[in-house]
Amino acid sequence: MEFLVRDARYALRQLRRSPVFAATAVLTLALGIGANTAIFTVVQSVLLTPLPYRSADRIVAINTVWQRKDHVSPRVTGPDLVDIRSQSSSIEAISYYQGGELGVQMHDHAAFTGVSAVNAGFARVFGVTPDAGRWFTDAEAKRSAVVSETFARNNFGSVPAAMGQVLRVAGQPLEIVGVLPAGFNFPNHTQVWMCYPWQPESMERTAFNYQAVAKLKHGVPVASAQAELDGIAMRLETAYPESNKDKGFQVVPLQEQLAGHVRPMLLLLMSTVGLILLIACVNVTHLYLARSINRQRELAVRIALGCSRRQLTQVLVVESLLLSIAGGVLGAMLAVPVVRLLVSLAPAELPRAGEIHLNLWVLAFTAGISLLATAAASLMPARQAARVDPIEALKQDSSRGLVGPDSARLRNGLVIAEVAAAFVLAVGAALLVRTMLALQSTDSGYKRAGLLVVDADAPATNLEQSLDATRKFAAIFAELKAVPGVEDVAGVMGLPTGKYGSNGYYSVDRLSVDTNNGAQAVFSLASPDYFQTMGIPLLRGREFAPQDSYNAPFVAVISESLAKRSFPGRDPIGRQIQCGLDAPGKWMTVVGIVRGVRQDSPAELPGPALYMPLAQHPFMATQINIVVRTGVAPGALIDTVHAKIQHADPAIATRFTTMDAMVGDSMDMQRFRSILVSLFAAVGLLLAVLGVYGTVAYTVAQRTFEIGLRMTFGARRQSILKMVLGQALVEVAIGIGIGLVVSLVASRWIAGMLIGVSPTDPVSLAAAAGLLLVTATGAALLPARKAASVEPLLTLREM
């Protein structure tokens, strides 16, 4: 310890004598360590930290899986859920849920919020206890609800004031019997949990209406539970060969279910910032090497005076440790605003974003990578120092360019490594940016500009109320169409990129539905003028009309892809089609064909779609999107539209956005990846360019005497410029070549995140190579021009 303290004091004195070197090294390490700390904070909070539920390690999700189709659904059917509950011995508690963003009506206002229908077993699975009141019982199905503390304060002023209040969801009156802690919001930011029966209402074995969660018994591993559910699935397939053919169940830890889909993206970001740290360490190593060459005479003298090589190495390692500690502290400080920026940019689909923050594990990680940086940055300089030959070192003269060839080769190798890493980062950023550009320029099949979108939820519990809601919406459409600045108005359940929608099997020409190999399509309900309002081209037939009422013959409009798949070589107009959406046993006549649309996001290809009139399916037509085509800025009409809807019915909950915003939200994850990788690639490129500049500048400084001699014997300034630039560009070209090979090998890791762009996209590769060549040339140009401006006589005289 005495030697360590002495070496630390000596290192501090040396660093004080070289403030530029120390500041540059600390800032370089801070950039690498700060970026890694910020991304690890996200990874640790999202993927590694246990869920904030009691016995969270025993909570699992149950999915449905089809082995032969290699397809997994996060939903289960009601009967399958009942069979698992009755036959499983490894499950302590099980519950189902369904819901989303719904309108909630209170005595004096209505609001959209997260609503989930759950049964009483939900509280047992999560071990949640209300802060006030109690959890509901099975006997209170469709009569009681519990709400979050946040919902209670926002809508009733306080927790006590919320107790006993009655709210309505889909027209159903529910008494608030309990208030849950503000931190609990499973699933999907739920604020209202309404009591549903212990037995699911839908008992169709082909209707995947529910999501299921369960808590395993103490000591039961996931593998054992999976084996048991495999056996249950085999028995159900034997008992129900048609509906349960090839169907199985998958037990997944809930944390994996929630965050598994973002794991590849977070690992990509960790790899990206890992390259930045590598470049930073290479830069610092280069600084050390450049500095150690100037110190070789000093080191040689110390060895000649009796200093051991171990002590010499220890001094350099301690010096590097001090710089890494300073870089780690500064990096942690830089990570705080970076984490805040990440949270602000995080897409809605990034789970647990509200839990992302620095903690002791993150600080331990920062300390660990600081030590790693110490080892990486000091290993080669310390080894080189330990190999110093006092006699040879005293013969060398760095001021005259007479340094050993090993030093030059090592510095050049480090520059090549930096350029290769920067090229890999630049290629990744270029590919992701090209993906975003491809998505933004993709034709979605509709005109999204100039569209105001209103989420509207009218309460209804029976057929009469649902029919009244459809008539009320029709009147609202007509009134809104008369508003100045409005061109068209329509309503839809199943708006592209919207929250409301459905899909499932369908059949044609009076044939029965094949639930194993049958065709599937997106189901949407639309009002008259919907296709005109959205700008979806009508290819054949007609749109829906006011006469397509509830009592009129059922009709449908299909997309061109559905027409090609189900009516190949035939005219679909006049054909019969059926689906299970609110019309069991009723066949619809195809009256029109429209162009396909990208339903969930621009990243998705247009698929089969089946459109039906809102008025003919009233039970599903009370929660809709009203789309308003405007000739002015859509936001300018929000107040007017809201006033018109409230005047028609104050109980209708509304929320406003635009089609452009919805499409943008559907690409949030791709945008998030592109922005972060591009920012980190820019940091890596900056560090690599600084490395090129430092190498060339140092080389020029070391070769000043040689350059002066060359010019004395007739070398032209232009040839000196070409010589220095040529040597730098050769190193950059080698680095790009190595980076190209690495990029091609690693392309499979990023292929799944690319849309419309090949992992070996030549434009992206060329752009990355061109950017590096231009920036590296610019970095080398200044010291090269300095070399070309050497005055030979003055240089030789000063030497």
mmCIF file of N, CA and C in Angstrom, residues 5-59:
data_model
loop_
_atom_site.group_PDB
_atom_site.id
_atom_site.type_symbol
_atom_site.label_atom_id
_atom_site.label_comp_id
_atom_site.label_asym_id
_atom_site.label_seq_id
_atom_site.Cartn_x
_atom_site.Cartn_y
_atom_site.Cartn_z
ATOM 1 N N VAL A 5 0.538 4.145 -2.787
ATOM 2 C CA VAL A 5 0.296 5.567 -2.497
ATOM 3 C C VAL A 5 1.407 6.424 -3.106
ATOM 4 N N ARG A 6 2.638 5.945 -3.001
ATOM 5 C CA ARG A 6 3.760 6.701 -3.579
ATOM 6 C C ARG A 6 3.608 6.811 -5.094
ATOM 7 N N ASP A 7 3.235 5.686 -5.722
ATOM 8 C CA ASP A 7 3.064 5.713 -7.174
ATOM 9 C C ASP A 7 1.904 6.613 -7.587
ATOM 10 N N ALA A 8 0.842 6.627 -6.773
ATOM 11 C CA ALA A 8 -0.309 7.485 -7.094
ATOM 12 C C ALA A 8 0.089 8.952 -7.032
ATOM 13 N N ARG A 9 0.888 9.308 -6.006
ATOM 14 C CA ARG A 9 1.342 10.699 -5.897
ATOM 15 C C ARG A 9 2.226 11.071 -7.078
ATOM 16 N N TYR A 10 3.107 10.157 -7.435
ATOM 17 C CA TYR A 10 3.987 10.425 -8.569
ATOM 18 C C TYR A 10 3.172 10.582 -9.855
ATOM 19 N N ALA A 11 2.152 9.692 -10.030
ATOM 20 C CA ALA A 11 1.303 9.762 -11.232
ATOM 21 C C ALA A 11 0.557 11.081 -11.287
ATOM 22 N N LEU A 12 0.051 11.542 -10.142
ATOM 23 C CA LEU A 12 -0.664 12.832 -10.117
ATOM 24 C C LEU A 12 0.262 13.980 -10.503
ATOM 25 N N ARG A 13 1.512 13.934 -10.025
ATOM 26 C CA ARG A 13 2.460 14.983 -10.381
ATOM 27 C C ARG A 13 2.721 14.968 -11.885
ATOM 28 N N GLN A 14 2.869 13.771 -12.448
ATOM 29 C CA GLN A 14 3.120 13.667 -13.880
ATOM 30 C C GLN A 14 1.930 14.170 -14.699
ATOM 31 N N LEU A 15 0.731 13.862 -14.222
ATOM 32 C CA LEU A 15 -0.461 14.299 -14.952
ATOM 33 C C LEU A 15 -0.637 15.812 -14.865
ATOM 34 N N ARG A 16 -0.261 16.391 -13.718
ATOM 35 C CA ARG A 16 -0.352 17.855 -13.594
ATOM 36 C C ARG A 16 0.605 18.545 -14.555
ATOM 37 N N ARG A 17 1.710 17.890 -14.862
ATOM 38 C CA ARG A 17 2.668 18.467 -15.803
ATOM 39 C C ARG A 17 2.202 18.327 -17.256
ATOM 40 N N SER A 18 1.205 17.451 -17.477
ATOM 41 C CA SER A 18 0.669 17.256 -18.838
ATOM 42 C C SER A 18 -0.850 17.443 -18.809
ATOM 43 N N PRO A 19 -1.336 18.652 -18.550
ATOM 44 C CA PRO A 19 -2.784 18.857 -18.388
ATOM 45 C C PRO A 19 -3.582 18.570 -19.660
ATOM 46 N N VAL A 20 -2.994 18.884 -20.828
ATOM 47 C CA VAL A 20 -3.723 18.626 -22.079
ATOM 48 C C VAL A 20 -3.923 17.128 -22.282
ATOM 49 N N PHE A 21 -2.859 16.370 -22.053
ATOM 50 C CA PHE A 21 -2.953 14.912 -22.158
ATOM 51 C C PHE A 21 -3.989 14.366 -21.179
ATOM 52 N N ALA A 22 -3.927 14.804 -19.930
ATOM 53 C CA ALA A 22 -4.841 14.292 -18.909
ATOM 54 C C ALA A 22 -6.290 14.631 -19.245
ATOM 55 N N ALA A 23 -6.542 15.878 -19.641
ATOM 56 C CA ALA A 23 -7.911 16.289 -19.961
ATOM 57 C C ALA A 23 -8.450 15.525 -21.165
ATOM 58 N N THR A 24 -7.611 15.362 -22.189
ATOM 59 C CA THR A 24 -8.051 14.638 -23.384
ATOM 60 C C THR A 24 -8.376 13.191 -23.061
ATOM 61 N N ALA A 25 -7.514 12.557 -22.285
ATOM 62 C CA ALA A 25 -7.741 11.152 -21.927
ATOM 63 C C ALA A 25 -9.006 10.993 -21.085
ATOM 64 N N VAL A 26 -9.205 11.880 -20.110
ATOM 65 C CA VAL A 26 -10.388 11.790 -19.244
ATOM 66 C C VAL A 26 -11.670 12.005 -20.049
ATOM 67 N N LEU A 27 -11.682 13.017 -20.912
ATOM 68 C CA LEU A 27 -12.884 13.287 -21.712
ATOM 69 C C LEU A 27 -13.170 12.142 -22.674
ATOM 70 N N THR A 28 -12.132 11.588 -23.268
ATOM 71 C CA THR A 28 -12.327 10.465 -24.192
ATOM 72 C C THR A 28 -12.911 9.268 -23.468
ATOM 73 N N LEU A 29 -12.349 8.922 -22.315
ATOM 74 C CA LEU A 29 -12.892 7.811 -21.542
ATOM 75 C C LEU A 29 -14.297 8.111 -21.046
ATOM 76 N N ALA A 30 -14.557 9.354 -20.670
ATOM 77 C CA ALA A 30 -15.891 9.721 -20.173
ATOM 78 C C ALA A 30 -16.958 9.495 -21.234
ATOM 79 N N LEU A 31 -16.635 9.809 -22.491
ATOM 80 C CA LEU A 31 -17.597 9.571 -23.565
ATOM 81 C C LEU A 31 -17.910 8.071 -23.690
ATOM 82 N N GLY A 32 -16.880 7.243 -23.701
ATOM 83 C CA GLY A 32 -17.100 5.807 -23.825
ATOM 84 C C GLY A 32 -17.793 5.216 -22.611
ATOM 85 N N ILE A 33 -17.341 5.587 -21.416
ATOM 86 C CA ILE A 33 -17.929 5.042 -20.194
ATOM 87 C C ILE A 33 -19.345 5.581 -19.996
ATOM 88 N N GLY A 34 -19.560 6.868 -20.284
ATOM 89 C CA GLY A 34 -20.893 7.454 -20.114
ATOM 90 C C GLY A 34 -21.919 6.809 -21.021
ATOM 91 N N ALA A 35 -21.566 6.572 -22.295
ATOM 92 C CA ALA A 35 -22.497 5.919 -23.220
ATOM 93 C C ALA A 35 -22.825 4.509 -22.743
ATOM 94 N N ASN A 36 -21.818 3.756 -22.298
ATOM 95 C CA ASN A 36 -22.060 2.398 -21.805
ATOM 96 C C ASN A 36 -22.904 2.407 -20.535
ATOM 97 N N THR A 37 -22.643 3.360 -19.649
ATOM 98 C CA THR A 37 -23.426 3.446 -18.414
ATOM 99 C C THR A 37 -24.888 3.737 -18.717
ATOM 100 N N ALA A 38 -25.137 4.667 -19.645
ATOM 101 C CA ALA A 38 -26.513 5.039 -19.986
ATOM 102 C C ALA A 38 -27.283 3.850 -20.555
ATOM 103 N N ILE A 39 -26.680 3.144 -21.518
ATOM 104 C CA ILE A 39 -27.384 2.019 -22.126
ATOM 105 C C ILE A 39 -27.521 0.861 -21.143
ATOM 106 N N PHE A 40 -26.497 0.620 -20.317
ATOM 107 C CA PHE A 40 -26.631 -0.444 -19.326
ATOM 108 C C PHE A 40 -27.739 -0.113 -18.329
ATOM 109 N N THR A 41 -27.940 1.157 -18.037
ATOM 110 C CA THR A 41 -29.041 1.549 -17.156
ATOM 111 C C THR A 41 -30.371 1.076 -17.723
ATOM 112 N N VAL A 42 -30.557 1.250 -19.031
ATOM 113 C CA VAL A 42 -31.790 0.796 -19.677
ATOM 114 C C VAL A 42 -31.879 -0.729 -19.637
ATOM 115 N N VAL A 43 -30.783 -1.397 -19.996
ATOM 116 C CA VAL A 43 -30.779 -2.864 -20.013
ATOM 117 C C VAL A 43 -31.056 -3.420 -18.619
ATOM 118 N N GLN A 44 -30.405 -2.846 -17.618
ATOM 119 C CA GLN A 44 -30.570 -3.347 -16.257
ATOM 120 C C GLN A 44 -32.003 -3.137 -15.753
ATOM 121 N N SER A 45 -32.585 -1.975 -16.064
ATOM 122 C CA SER A 45 -33.934 -1.672 -15.586
ATOM 123 C C SER A 45 -34.989 -2.495 -16.316
ATOM 124 N N VAL A 46 -34.786 -2.726 -17.612
ATOM 125 C CA VAL A 46 -35.812 -3.401 -18.416
ATOM 126 C C VAL A 46 -35.661 -4.914 -18.386
ATOM 127 N N LEU A 47 -34.435 -5.418 -18.524
ATOM 128 C CA LEU A 47 -34.218 -6.854 -18.689
ATOM 129 C C LEU A 47 -33.774 -7.574 -17.415
ATOM 130 N N LEU A 48 -33.036 -6.893 -16.549
ATOM 131 C CA LEU A 48 -32.390 -7.594 -15.440
ATOM 132 C C LEU A 48 -33.085 -7.402 -14.098
ATOM 133 N N THR A 49 -33.664 -6.233 -13.856
ATOM 134 C CA THR A 49 -34.313 -5.987 -12.573
ATOM 135 C C THR A 49 -35.598 -6.796 -12.464
ATOM 136 N N PRO A 50 -35.798 -7.535 -11.368
ATOM 137 C CA PRO A 50 -37.046 -8.301 -11.216
ATOM 138 C C PRO A 50 -38.265 -7.385 -11.254
ATOM 139 N N LEU A 51 -39.371 -7.916 -11.731
ATOM 140 C CA LEU A 51 -40.608 -7.151 -11.769
ATOM 141 C C LEU A 51 -41.028 -6.767 -10.348
ATOM 142 N N PRO A 52 -41.648 -5.603 -10.180
ATOM 143 C CA PRO A 52 -41.982 -5.131 -8.826
ATOM 144 C C PRO A 52 -43.252 -5.750 -8.264
ATOM 145 N N TYR A 53 -43.349 -7.078 -8.348
ATOM 146 C CA TYR A 53 -44.509 -7.777 -7.817
ATOM 147 C C TYR A 53 -44.051 -8.801 -6.800
ATOM 148 N N ARG A 54 -44.924 -9.151 -5.898
ATOM 149 C CA ARG A 54 -44.598 -10.148 -4.878
ATOM 150 C C ARG A 54 -44.361 -11.506 -5.536
ATOM 151 N N SER A 55 -43.231 -12.143 -5.215
ATOM 152 C CA SER A 55 -42.847 -13.442 -5.813
ATOM 153 C C SER A 55 -42.886 -13.364 -7.335
ATOM 154 N N ALA A 56 -42.290 -12.280 -7.880
ATOM 155 C CA ALA A 56 -42.346 -12.050 -9.331
ATOM 156 C C ALA A 56 -41.687 -13.174 -10.116
ATOM 157 N N ASP A 57 -40.722 -13.863 -9.505
ATOM 158 C CA ASP A 57 -40.036 -14.939 -10.224
ATOM 159 C C ASP A 57 -40.936 -16.140 -10.473
ATOM 160 N N ARG A 58 -42.090 -16.205 -9.789
ATOM 161 C CA ARG A 58 -43.016 -17.331 -9.984
ATOM 162 C C ARG A 58 -44.183 -16.976 -10.900
ATOM 163 N N ILE A 59 -44.251 -15.726 -11.354
ATOM 164 C CA ILE A 59 -45.360 -15.304 -12.218
ATOM 165 C C ILE A 59 -45.001 -15.582 -13.669
#
